[in-house]
mmCIF file of C-alpha atoms and ligand atoms in Angstrom:
data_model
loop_
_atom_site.group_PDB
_atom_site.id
_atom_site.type_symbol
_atom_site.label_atom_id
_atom_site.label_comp_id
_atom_site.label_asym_id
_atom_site.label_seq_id
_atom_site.Cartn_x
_atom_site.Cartn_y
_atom_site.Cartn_z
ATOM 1 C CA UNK A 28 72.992 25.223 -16.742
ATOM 2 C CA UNK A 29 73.786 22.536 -14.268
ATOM 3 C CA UNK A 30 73.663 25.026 -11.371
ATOM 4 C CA UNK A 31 69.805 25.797 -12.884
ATOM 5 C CA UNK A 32 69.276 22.161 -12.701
ATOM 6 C CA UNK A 33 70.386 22.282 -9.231
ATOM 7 C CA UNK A 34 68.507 24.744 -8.343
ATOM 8 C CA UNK A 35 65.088 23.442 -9.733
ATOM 9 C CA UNK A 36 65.932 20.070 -7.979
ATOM 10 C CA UNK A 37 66.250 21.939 -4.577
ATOM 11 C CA UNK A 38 63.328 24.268 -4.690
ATOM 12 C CA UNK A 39 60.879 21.293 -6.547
ATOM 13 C CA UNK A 40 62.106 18.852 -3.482
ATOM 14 C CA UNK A 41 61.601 21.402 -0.723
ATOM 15 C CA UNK A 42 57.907 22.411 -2.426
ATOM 16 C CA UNK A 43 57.031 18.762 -2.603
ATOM 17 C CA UNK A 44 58.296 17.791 1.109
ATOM 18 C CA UNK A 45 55.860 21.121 2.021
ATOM 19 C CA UNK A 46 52.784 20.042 -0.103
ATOM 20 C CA UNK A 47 49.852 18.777 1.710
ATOM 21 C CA UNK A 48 47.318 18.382 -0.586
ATOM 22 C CA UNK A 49 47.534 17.943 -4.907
ATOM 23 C CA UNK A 50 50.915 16.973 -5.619
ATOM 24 C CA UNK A 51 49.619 17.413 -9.398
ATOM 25 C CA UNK A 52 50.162 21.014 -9.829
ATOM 26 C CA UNK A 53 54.261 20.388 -8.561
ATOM 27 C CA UNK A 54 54.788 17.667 -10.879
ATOM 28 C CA UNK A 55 53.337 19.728 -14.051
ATOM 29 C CA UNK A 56 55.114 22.872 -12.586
ATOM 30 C CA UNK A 57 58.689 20.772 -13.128
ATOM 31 C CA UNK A 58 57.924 18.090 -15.065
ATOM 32 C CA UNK A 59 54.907 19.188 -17.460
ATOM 33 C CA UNK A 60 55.553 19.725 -21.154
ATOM 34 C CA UNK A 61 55.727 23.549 -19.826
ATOM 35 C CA UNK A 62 57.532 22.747 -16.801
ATOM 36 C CA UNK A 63 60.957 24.111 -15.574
ATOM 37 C CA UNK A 64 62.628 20.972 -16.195
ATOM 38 C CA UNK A 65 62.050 20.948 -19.601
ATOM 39 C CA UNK A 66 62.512 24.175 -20.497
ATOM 40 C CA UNK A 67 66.112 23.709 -19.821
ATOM 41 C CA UNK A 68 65.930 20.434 -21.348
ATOM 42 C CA UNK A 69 64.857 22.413 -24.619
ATOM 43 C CA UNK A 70 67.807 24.834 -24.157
ATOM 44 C CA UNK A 71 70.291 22.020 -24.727
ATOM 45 C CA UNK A 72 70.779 22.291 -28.148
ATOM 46 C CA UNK A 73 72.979 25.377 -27.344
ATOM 47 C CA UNK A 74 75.400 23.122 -25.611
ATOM 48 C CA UNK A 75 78.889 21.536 -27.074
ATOM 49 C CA UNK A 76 78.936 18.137 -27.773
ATOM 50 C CA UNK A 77 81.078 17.512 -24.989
ATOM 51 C CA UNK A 78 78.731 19.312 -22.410
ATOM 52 C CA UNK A 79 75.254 17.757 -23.970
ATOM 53 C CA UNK A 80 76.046 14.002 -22.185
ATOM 54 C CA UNK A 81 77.453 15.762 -18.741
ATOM 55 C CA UNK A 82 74.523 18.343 -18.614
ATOM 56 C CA UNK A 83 72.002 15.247 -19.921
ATOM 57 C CA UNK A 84 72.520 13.102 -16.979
ATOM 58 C CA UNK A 85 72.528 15.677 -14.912
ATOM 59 C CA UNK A 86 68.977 16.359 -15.710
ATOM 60 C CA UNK A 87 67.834 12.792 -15.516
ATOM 61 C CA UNK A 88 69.126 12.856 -11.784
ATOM 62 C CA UNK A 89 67.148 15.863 -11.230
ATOM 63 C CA UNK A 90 63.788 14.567 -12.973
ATOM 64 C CA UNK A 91 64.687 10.845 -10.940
ATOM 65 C CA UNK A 92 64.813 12.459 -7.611
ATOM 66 C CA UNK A 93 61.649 15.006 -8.217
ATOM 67 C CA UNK A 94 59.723 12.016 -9.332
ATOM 68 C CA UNK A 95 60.964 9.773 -6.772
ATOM 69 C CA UNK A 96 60.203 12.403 -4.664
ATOM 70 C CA UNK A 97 57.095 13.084 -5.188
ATOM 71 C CA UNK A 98 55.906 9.249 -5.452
ATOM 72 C CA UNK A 99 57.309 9.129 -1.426
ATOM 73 C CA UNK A 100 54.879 12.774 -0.576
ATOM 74 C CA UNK A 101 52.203 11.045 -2.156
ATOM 75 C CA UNK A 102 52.288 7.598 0.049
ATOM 76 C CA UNK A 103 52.833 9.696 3.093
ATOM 77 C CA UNK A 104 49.725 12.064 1.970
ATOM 78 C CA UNK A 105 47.641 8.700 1.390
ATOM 79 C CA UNK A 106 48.437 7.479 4.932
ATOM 80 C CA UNK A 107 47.658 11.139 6.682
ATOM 81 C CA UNK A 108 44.338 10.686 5.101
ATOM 82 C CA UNK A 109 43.633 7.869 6.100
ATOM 83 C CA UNK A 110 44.917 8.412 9.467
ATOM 84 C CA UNK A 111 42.865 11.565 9.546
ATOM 85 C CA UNK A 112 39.497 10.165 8.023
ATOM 86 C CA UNK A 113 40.371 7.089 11.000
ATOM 87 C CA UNK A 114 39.790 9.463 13.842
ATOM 88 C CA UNK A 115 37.128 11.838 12.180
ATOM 89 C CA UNK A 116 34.796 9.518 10.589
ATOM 90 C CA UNK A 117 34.300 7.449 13.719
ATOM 91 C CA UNK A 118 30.735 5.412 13.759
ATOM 92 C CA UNK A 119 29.293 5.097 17.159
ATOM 93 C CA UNK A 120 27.585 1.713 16.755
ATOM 94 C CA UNK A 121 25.833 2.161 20.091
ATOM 95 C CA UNK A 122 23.947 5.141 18.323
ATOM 96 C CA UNK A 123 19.865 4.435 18.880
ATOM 97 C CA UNK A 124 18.874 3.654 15.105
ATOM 98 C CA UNK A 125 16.257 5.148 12.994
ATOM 99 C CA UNK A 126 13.208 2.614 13.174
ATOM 100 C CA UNK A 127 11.975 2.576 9.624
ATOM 101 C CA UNK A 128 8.439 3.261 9.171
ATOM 102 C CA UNK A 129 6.649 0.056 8.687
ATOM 103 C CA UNK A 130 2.687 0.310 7.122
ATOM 104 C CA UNK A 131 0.325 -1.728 8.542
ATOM 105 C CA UNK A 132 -3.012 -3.159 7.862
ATOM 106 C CA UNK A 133 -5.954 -0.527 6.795
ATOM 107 C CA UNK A 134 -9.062 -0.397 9.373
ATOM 108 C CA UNK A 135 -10.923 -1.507 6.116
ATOM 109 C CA UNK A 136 -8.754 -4.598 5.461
ATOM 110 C CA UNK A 137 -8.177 -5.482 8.945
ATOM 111 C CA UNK A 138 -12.311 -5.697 9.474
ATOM 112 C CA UNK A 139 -12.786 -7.321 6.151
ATOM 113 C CA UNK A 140 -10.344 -9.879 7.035
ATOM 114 C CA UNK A 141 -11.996 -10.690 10.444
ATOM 115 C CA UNK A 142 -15.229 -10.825 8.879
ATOM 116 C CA UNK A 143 -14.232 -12.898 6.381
ATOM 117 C CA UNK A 144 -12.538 -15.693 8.704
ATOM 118 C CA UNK A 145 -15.561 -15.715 11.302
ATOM 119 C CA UNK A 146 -17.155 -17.310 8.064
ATOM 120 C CA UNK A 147 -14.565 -19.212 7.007
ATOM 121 C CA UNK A 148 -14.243 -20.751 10.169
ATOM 122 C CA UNK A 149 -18.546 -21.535 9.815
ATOM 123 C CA UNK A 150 -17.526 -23.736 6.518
ATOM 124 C CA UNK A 151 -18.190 -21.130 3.614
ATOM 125 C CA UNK A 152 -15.789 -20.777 1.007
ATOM 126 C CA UNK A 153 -14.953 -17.326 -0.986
ATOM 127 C CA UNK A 154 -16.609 -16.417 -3.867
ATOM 128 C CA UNK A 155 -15.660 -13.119 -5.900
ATOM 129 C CA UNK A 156 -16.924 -11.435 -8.968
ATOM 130 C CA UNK A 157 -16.100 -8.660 -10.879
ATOM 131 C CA UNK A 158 -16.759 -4.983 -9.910
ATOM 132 C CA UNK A 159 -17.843 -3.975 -13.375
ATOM 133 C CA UNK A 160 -20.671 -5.886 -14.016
ATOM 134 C CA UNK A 161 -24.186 -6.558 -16.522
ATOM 135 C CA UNK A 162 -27.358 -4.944 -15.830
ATOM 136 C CA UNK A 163 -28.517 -8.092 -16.013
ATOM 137 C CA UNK A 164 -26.748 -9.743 -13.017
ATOM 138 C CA UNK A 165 -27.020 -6.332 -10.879
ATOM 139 C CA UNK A 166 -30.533 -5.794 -11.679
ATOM 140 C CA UNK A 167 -32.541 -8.124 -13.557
ATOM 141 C CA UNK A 168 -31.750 -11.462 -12.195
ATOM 142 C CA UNK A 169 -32.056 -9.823 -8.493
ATOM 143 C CA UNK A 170 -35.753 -9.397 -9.038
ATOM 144 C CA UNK A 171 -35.111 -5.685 -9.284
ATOM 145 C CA UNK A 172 -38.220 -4.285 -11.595
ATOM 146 C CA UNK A 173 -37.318 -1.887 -14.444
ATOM 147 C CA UNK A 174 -38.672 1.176 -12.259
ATOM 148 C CA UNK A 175 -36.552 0.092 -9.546
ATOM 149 C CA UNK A 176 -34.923 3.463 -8.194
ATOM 150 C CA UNK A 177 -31.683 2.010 -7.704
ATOM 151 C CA UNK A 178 -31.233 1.359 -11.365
ATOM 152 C CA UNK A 179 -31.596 5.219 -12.087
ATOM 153 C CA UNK A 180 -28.929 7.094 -13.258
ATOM 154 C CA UNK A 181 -28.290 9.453 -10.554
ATOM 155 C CA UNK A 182 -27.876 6.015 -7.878
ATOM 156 C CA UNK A 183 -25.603 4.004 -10.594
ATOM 157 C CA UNK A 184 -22.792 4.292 -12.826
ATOM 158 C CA UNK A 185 -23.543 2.913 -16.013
ATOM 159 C CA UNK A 186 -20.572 1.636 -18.331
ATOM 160 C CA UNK A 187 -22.875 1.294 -21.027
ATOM 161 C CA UNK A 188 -26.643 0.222 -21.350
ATOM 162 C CA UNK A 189 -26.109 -2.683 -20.317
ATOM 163 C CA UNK A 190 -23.094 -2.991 -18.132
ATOM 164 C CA UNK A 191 -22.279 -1.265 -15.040
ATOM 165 C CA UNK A 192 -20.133 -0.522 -11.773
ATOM 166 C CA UNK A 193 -21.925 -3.181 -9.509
ATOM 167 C CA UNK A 194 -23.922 -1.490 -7.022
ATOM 168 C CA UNK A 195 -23.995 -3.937 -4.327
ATOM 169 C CA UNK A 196 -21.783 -7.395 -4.297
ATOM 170 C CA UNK A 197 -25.266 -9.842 -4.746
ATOM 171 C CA UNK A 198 -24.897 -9.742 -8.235
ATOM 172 C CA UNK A 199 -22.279 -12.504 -7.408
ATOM 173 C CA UNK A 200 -25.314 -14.820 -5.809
ATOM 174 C CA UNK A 201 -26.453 -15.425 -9.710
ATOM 175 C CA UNK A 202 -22.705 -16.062 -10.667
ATOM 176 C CA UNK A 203 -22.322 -18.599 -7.601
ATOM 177 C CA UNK A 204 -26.110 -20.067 -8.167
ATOM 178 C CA UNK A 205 -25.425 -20.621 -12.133
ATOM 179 C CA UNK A 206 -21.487 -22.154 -11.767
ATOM 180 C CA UNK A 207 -22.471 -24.458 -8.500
ATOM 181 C CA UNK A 208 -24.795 -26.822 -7.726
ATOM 182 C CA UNK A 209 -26.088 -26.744 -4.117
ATOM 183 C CA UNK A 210 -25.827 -27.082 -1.164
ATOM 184 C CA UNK A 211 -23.826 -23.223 -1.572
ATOM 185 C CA UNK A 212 -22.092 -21.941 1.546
ATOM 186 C CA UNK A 213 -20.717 -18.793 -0.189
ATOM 187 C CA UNK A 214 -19.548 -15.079 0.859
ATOM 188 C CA UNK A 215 -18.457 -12.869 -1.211
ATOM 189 C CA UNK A 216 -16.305 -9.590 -0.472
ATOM 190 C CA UNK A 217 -15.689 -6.468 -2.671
ATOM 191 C CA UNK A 218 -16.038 -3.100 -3.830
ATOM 192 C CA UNK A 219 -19.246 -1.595 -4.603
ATOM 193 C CA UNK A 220 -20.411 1.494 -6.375
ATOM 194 C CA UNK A 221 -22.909 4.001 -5.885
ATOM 195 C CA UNK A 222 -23.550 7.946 -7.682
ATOM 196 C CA UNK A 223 -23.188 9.363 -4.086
ATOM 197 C CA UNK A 224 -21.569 12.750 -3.006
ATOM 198 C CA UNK A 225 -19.092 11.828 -0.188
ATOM 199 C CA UNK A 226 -20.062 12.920 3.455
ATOM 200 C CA UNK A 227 -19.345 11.459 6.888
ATOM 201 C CA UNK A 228 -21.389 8.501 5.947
ATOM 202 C CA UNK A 229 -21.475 8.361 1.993
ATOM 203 C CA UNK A 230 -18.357 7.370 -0.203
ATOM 204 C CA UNK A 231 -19.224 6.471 -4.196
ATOM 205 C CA UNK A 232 -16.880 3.436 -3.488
ATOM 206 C CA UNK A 233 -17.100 1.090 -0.472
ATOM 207 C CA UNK A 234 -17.001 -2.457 0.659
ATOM 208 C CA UNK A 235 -19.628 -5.243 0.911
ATOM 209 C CA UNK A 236 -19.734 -8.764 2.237
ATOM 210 C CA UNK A 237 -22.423 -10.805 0.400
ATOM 211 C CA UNK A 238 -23.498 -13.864 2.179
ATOM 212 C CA UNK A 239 -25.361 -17.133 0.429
ATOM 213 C CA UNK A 240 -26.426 -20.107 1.498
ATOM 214 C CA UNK A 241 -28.781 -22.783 -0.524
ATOM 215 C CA UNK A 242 -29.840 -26.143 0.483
ATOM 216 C CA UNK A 243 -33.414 -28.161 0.938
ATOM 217 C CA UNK A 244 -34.883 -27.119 4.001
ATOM 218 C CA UNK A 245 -33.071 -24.038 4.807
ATOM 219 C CA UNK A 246 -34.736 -21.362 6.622
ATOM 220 C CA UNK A 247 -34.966 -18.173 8.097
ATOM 221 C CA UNK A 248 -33.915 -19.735 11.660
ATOM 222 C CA UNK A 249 -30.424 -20.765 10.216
ATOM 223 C CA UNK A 250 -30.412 -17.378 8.534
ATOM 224 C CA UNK A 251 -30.987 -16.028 12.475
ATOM 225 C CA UNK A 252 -28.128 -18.644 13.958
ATOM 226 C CA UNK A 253 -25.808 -17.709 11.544
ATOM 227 C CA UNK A 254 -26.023 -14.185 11.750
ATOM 228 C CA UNK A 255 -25.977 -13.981 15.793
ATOM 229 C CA UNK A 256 -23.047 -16.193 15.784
ATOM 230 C CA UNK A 257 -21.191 -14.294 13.674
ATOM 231 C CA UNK A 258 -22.231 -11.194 16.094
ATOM 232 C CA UNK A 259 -21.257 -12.774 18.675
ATOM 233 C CA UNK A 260 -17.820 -13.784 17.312
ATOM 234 C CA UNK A 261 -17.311 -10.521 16.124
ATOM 235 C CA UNK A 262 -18.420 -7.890 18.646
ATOM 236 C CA UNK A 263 -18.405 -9.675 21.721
ATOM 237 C CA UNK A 264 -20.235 -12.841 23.119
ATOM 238 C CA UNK A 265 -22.640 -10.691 24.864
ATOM 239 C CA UNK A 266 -23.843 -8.678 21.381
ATOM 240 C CA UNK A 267 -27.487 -9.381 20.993
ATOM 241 C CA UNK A 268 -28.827 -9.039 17.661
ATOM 242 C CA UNK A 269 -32.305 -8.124 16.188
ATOM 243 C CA UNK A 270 -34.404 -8.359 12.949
ATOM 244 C CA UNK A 271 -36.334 -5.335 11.654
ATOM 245 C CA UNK A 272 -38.688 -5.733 8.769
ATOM 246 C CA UNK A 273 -37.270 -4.529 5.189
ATOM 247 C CA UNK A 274 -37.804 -4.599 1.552
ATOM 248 C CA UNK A 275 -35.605 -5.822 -1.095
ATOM 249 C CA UNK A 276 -36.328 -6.835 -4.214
ATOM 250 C CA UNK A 277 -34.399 -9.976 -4.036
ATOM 251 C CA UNK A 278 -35.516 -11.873 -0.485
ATOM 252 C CA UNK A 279 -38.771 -12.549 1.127
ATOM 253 C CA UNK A 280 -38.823 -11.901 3.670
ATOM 254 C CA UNK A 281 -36.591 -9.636 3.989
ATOM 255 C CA UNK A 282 -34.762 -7.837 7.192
ATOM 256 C CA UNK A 283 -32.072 -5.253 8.218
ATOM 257 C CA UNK A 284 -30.927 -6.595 11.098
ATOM 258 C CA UNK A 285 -29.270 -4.502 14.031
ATOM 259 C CA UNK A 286 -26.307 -5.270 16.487
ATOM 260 C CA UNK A 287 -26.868 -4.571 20.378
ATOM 261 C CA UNK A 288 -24.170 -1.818 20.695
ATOM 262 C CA UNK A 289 -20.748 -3.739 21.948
ATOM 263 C CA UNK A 290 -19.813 -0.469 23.524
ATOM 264 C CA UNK A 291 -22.360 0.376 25.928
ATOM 265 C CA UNK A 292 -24.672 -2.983 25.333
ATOM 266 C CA UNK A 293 -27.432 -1.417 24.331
ATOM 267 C CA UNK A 294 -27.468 1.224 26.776
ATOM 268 C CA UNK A 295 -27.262 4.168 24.665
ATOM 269 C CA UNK A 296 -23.995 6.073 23.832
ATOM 270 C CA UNK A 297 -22.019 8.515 21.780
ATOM 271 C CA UNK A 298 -20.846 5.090 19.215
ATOM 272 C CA UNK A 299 -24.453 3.912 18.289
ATOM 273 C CA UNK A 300 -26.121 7.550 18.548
ATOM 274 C CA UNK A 301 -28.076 6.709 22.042
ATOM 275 C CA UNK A 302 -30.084 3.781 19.964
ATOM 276 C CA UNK A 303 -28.518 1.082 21.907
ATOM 277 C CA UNK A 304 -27.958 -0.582 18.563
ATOM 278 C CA UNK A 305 -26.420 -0.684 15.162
ATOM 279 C CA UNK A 306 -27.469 -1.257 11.746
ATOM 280 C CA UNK A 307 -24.730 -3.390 10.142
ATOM 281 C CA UNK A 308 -26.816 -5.559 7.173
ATOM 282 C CA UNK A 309 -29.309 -6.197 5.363
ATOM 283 C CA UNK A 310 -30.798 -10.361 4.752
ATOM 284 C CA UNK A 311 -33.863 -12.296 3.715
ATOM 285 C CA UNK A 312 -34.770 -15.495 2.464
ATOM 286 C CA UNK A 313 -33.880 -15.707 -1.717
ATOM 287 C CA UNK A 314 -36.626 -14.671 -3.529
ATOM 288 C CA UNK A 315 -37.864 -17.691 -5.653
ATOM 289 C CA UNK A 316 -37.453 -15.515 -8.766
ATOM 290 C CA UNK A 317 -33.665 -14.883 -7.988
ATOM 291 C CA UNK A 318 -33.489 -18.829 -7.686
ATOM 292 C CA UNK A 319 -34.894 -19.427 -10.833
ATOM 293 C CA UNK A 320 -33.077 -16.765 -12.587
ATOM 294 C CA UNK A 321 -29.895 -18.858 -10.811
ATOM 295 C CA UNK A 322 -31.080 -22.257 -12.360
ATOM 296 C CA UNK A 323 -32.335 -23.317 -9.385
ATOM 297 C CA UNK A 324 -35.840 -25.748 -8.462
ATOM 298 C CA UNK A 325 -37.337 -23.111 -5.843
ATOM 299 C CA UNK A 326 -39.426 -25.961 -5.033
ATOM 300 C CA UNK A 327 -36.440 -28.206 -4.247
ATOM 301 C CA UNK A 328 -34.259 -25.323 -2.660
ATOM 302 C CA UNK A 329 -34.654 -22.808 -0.055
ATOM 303 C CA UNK A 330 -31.693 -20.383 0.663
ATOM 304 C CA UNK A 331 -31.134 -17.040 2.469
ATOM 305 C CA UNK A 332 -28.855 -14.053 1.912
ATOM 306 C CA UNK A 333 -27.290 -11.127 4.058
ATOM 307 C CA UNK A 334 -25.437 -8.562 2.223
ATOM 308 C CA UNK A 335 -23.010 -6.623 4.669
ATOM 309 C CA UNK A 336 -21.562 -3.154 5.308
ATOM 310 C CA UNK A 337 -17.833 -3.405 5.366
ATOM 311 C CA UNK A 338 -17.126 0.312 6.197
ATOM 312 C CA UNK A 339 -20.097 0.232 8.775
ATOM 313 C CA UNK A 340 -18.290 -2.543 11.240
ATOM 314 C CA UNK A 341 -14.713 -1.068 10.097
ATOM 315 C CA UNK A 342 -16.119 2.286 12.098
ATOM 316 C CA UNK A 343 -17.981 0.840 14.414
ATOM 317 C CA UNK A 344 -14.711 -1.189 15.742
ATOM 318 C CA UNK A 345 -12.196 1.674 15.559
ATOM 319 C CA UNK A 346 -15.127 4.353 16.839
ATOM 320 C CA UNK A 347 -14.589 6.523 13.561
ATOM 321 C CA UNK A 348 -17.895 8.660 13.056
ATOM 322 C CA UNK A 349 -16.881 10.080 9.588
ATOM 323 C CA UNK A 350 -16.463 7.925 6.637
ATOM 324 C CA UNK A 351 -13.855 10.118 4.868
ATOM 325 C CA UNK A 352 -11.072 9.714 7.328
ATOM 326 C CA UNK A 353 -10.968 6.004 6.130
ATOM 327 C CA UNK A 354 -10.124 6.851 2.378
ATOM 328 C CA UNK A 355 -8.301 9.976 2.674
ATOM 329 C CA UNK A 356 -4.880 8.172 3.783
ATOM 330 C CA UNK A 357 -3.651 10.920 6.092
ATOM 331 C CA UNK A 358 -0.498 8.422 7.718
ATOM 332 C CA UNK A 359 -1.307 10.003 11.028
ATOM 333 C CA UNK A 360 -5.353 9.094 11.109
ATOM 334 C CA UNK A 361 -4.029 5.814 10.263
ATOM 335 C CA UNK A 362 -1.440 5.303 11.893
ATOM 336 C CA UNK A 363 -3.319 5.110 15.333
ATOM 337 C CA UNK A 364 -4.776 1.348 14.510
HETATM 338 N N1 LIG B 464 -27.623 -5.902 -1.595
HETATM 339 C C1 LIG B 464 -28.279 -5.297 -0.475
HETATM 340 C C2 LIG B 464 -27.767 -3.855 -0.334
HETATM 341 O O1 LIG B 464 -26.815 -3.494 -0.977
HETATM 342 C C3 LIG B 464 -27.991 -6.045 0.803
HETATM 343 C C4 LIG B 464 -28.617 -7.416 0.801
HETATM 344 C C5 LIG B 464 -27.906 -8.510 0.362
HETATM 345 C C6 LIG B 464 -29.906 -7.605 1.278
HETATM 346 C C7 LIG B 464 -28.487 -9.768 0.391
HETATM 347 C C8 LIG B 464 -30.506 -8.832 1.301
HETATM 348 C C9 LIG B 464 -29.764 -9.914 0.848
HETATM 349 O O2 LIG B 464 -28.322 -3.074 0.425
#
């Protein structure tokens, strides 16, 4: 029996100083409640009473050297590893790094913004109101009779009777007439609604920037300074800009007013179609109705309005010809502004 013990204790030493990897599977081999160790262990009972002590500490040498042997395999196993994971893990810090992909600001935003500042800078202050709105502000208080054909069904989406997706961001001239008292320096940017079928130049959702000014004596000249300065500002200090006479229920008289093309000044070319010019807005003086419906003396007050297509300049300044592009979010059209 002792030579068995011996025998484990040289074989279990020699397999552990060999191991490379799990040292697990050697210590249950020996020492495990299966293991050879203790199967001789087991066996003792066999033994005389004055061969159990000698054989017994036998055994305890053997299962004190296997385990101290296999604690020393392990350490030296932890330090190859590490050694090893040392040389093949190496980080080359002077590696060129992944830039992360940063967004940036939509064409939409980025014009609106612009806009918006060129008026800011002129002294108005920023008024907004909500996108789903009452017939009554939309419609009614604009002036807008009830055979109007913007209020039909097939131009507007109706909520209910008597509330709807605002079709055009003016409805916020009767919220900023009734909750201020004038003078009013106001514009007003946000998202409109109209029944449309999407094409290059129709989207059922786009942007406006409403425009309102009210004071004694105002008139259609400031309306004119105002609007050619913020031309100017915007599209270049040579842009010329012109008035074209227009209906709307809600200003007389009333204008769409062009841009002189800023790419070829008015020359003609592929941006403005050969006209020389763009359409960008439509303006008039407030109809005295719309004052009145805003709680304002029309025979105090004089004011104008302009009403202003977002998506219109947004293309127009990153030469897009088709409105889609701009609301489909394909990163790579975006990505080149
Ligand atoms: N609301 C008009 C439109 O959507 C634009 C406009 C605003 C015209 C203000 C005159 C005055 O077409």
């Amino acid at each position: 029996m002792k030579q068995q013990l011996e025998q484990i204790r040289t074989t279990a030493i020699a397999e552990i100083a060999a191991a490379d990897t799990s040292l697990e599977e050697i210590r249950i081999k020996y020492l495990g409640k299966k293991g050879a160790l203790t199967a001789i262990l087991r066996g003792m009972g066999s033994l005389t009473p004055e061969e159990r002590p000698v054989i017994g500490a036998v055994a305890n040498e053997v299962r004190n050297d296997i385990e101290s042997a296999l604690e020393k395999r392990g350490a030296e196993l932890k330090k190859l590893s590490l050694a090893r994971s040392l040389v093949e893990e190496k980080l080359d810090v002077t590696y060129d790094a992944i830039a992360p992909n940063a967004g940036h600001i939509h064409p939409i935003t980025r014009a609106l913004e612009r806009m918006t500042e060129i008026f800011i800078d002129m002294g108005f202050s920023i008024v907004e109101g909500p996108e789903v709105e009452t017939v009554g502000n939309n419609f009614d208080a604009l002036n807008a009779p009830a055979d109007h054909p913007s209020r039909d069904f097939q131009d507007t989406f109706y909520i209910t009777e008597s509330t709807l997706l605002r079709t055009q961001t003016s409805p916020v001239q009767i919220r900023a007439m009734r909750g201020m008292t004038p003078p009013i320096r106001i514009i007003s940017p946000g998202r409109v609604y109209r029944s449309d079928v999407a094409d290059a130049s129709h989207s059922p959702m786009f942007h406006q920037l409403e425009g309102l000014v009210i004071d004694k004596g105002i008139t259609m000249g400031d309306l004119k300074g105002i609007l050619s300065k913020f031309a100017k500002t915007m599209f270049g200090p040579e842009t010329k800009t012109r008035f074209r006479p227009h209906n709307f229920p809600f200003t007389e008289p009333s204008a769409e007013v062009d841009v002189s093309c800023f790419v070829c000044g008015g020359k003609g070319c592929r941006l403005c179609k050969n006209e020389g010019w763009m359409e960008i807005l439509g303006a008039g003086m407030v109809h005295p109705e719309v004052l009145r419906a805003g709680g304002i003396d029309p025979d105090v007050y004089t004011g104008f309005a302009f009403g202003m297509g977002v998506e219109r300049v947004a293309m127009v300044m990153s030469g897009i010809d088709d409105l889609r592009l701009m609301f489909e979010n394909d990163a790579r059209f975006l990505k080149q502004f």
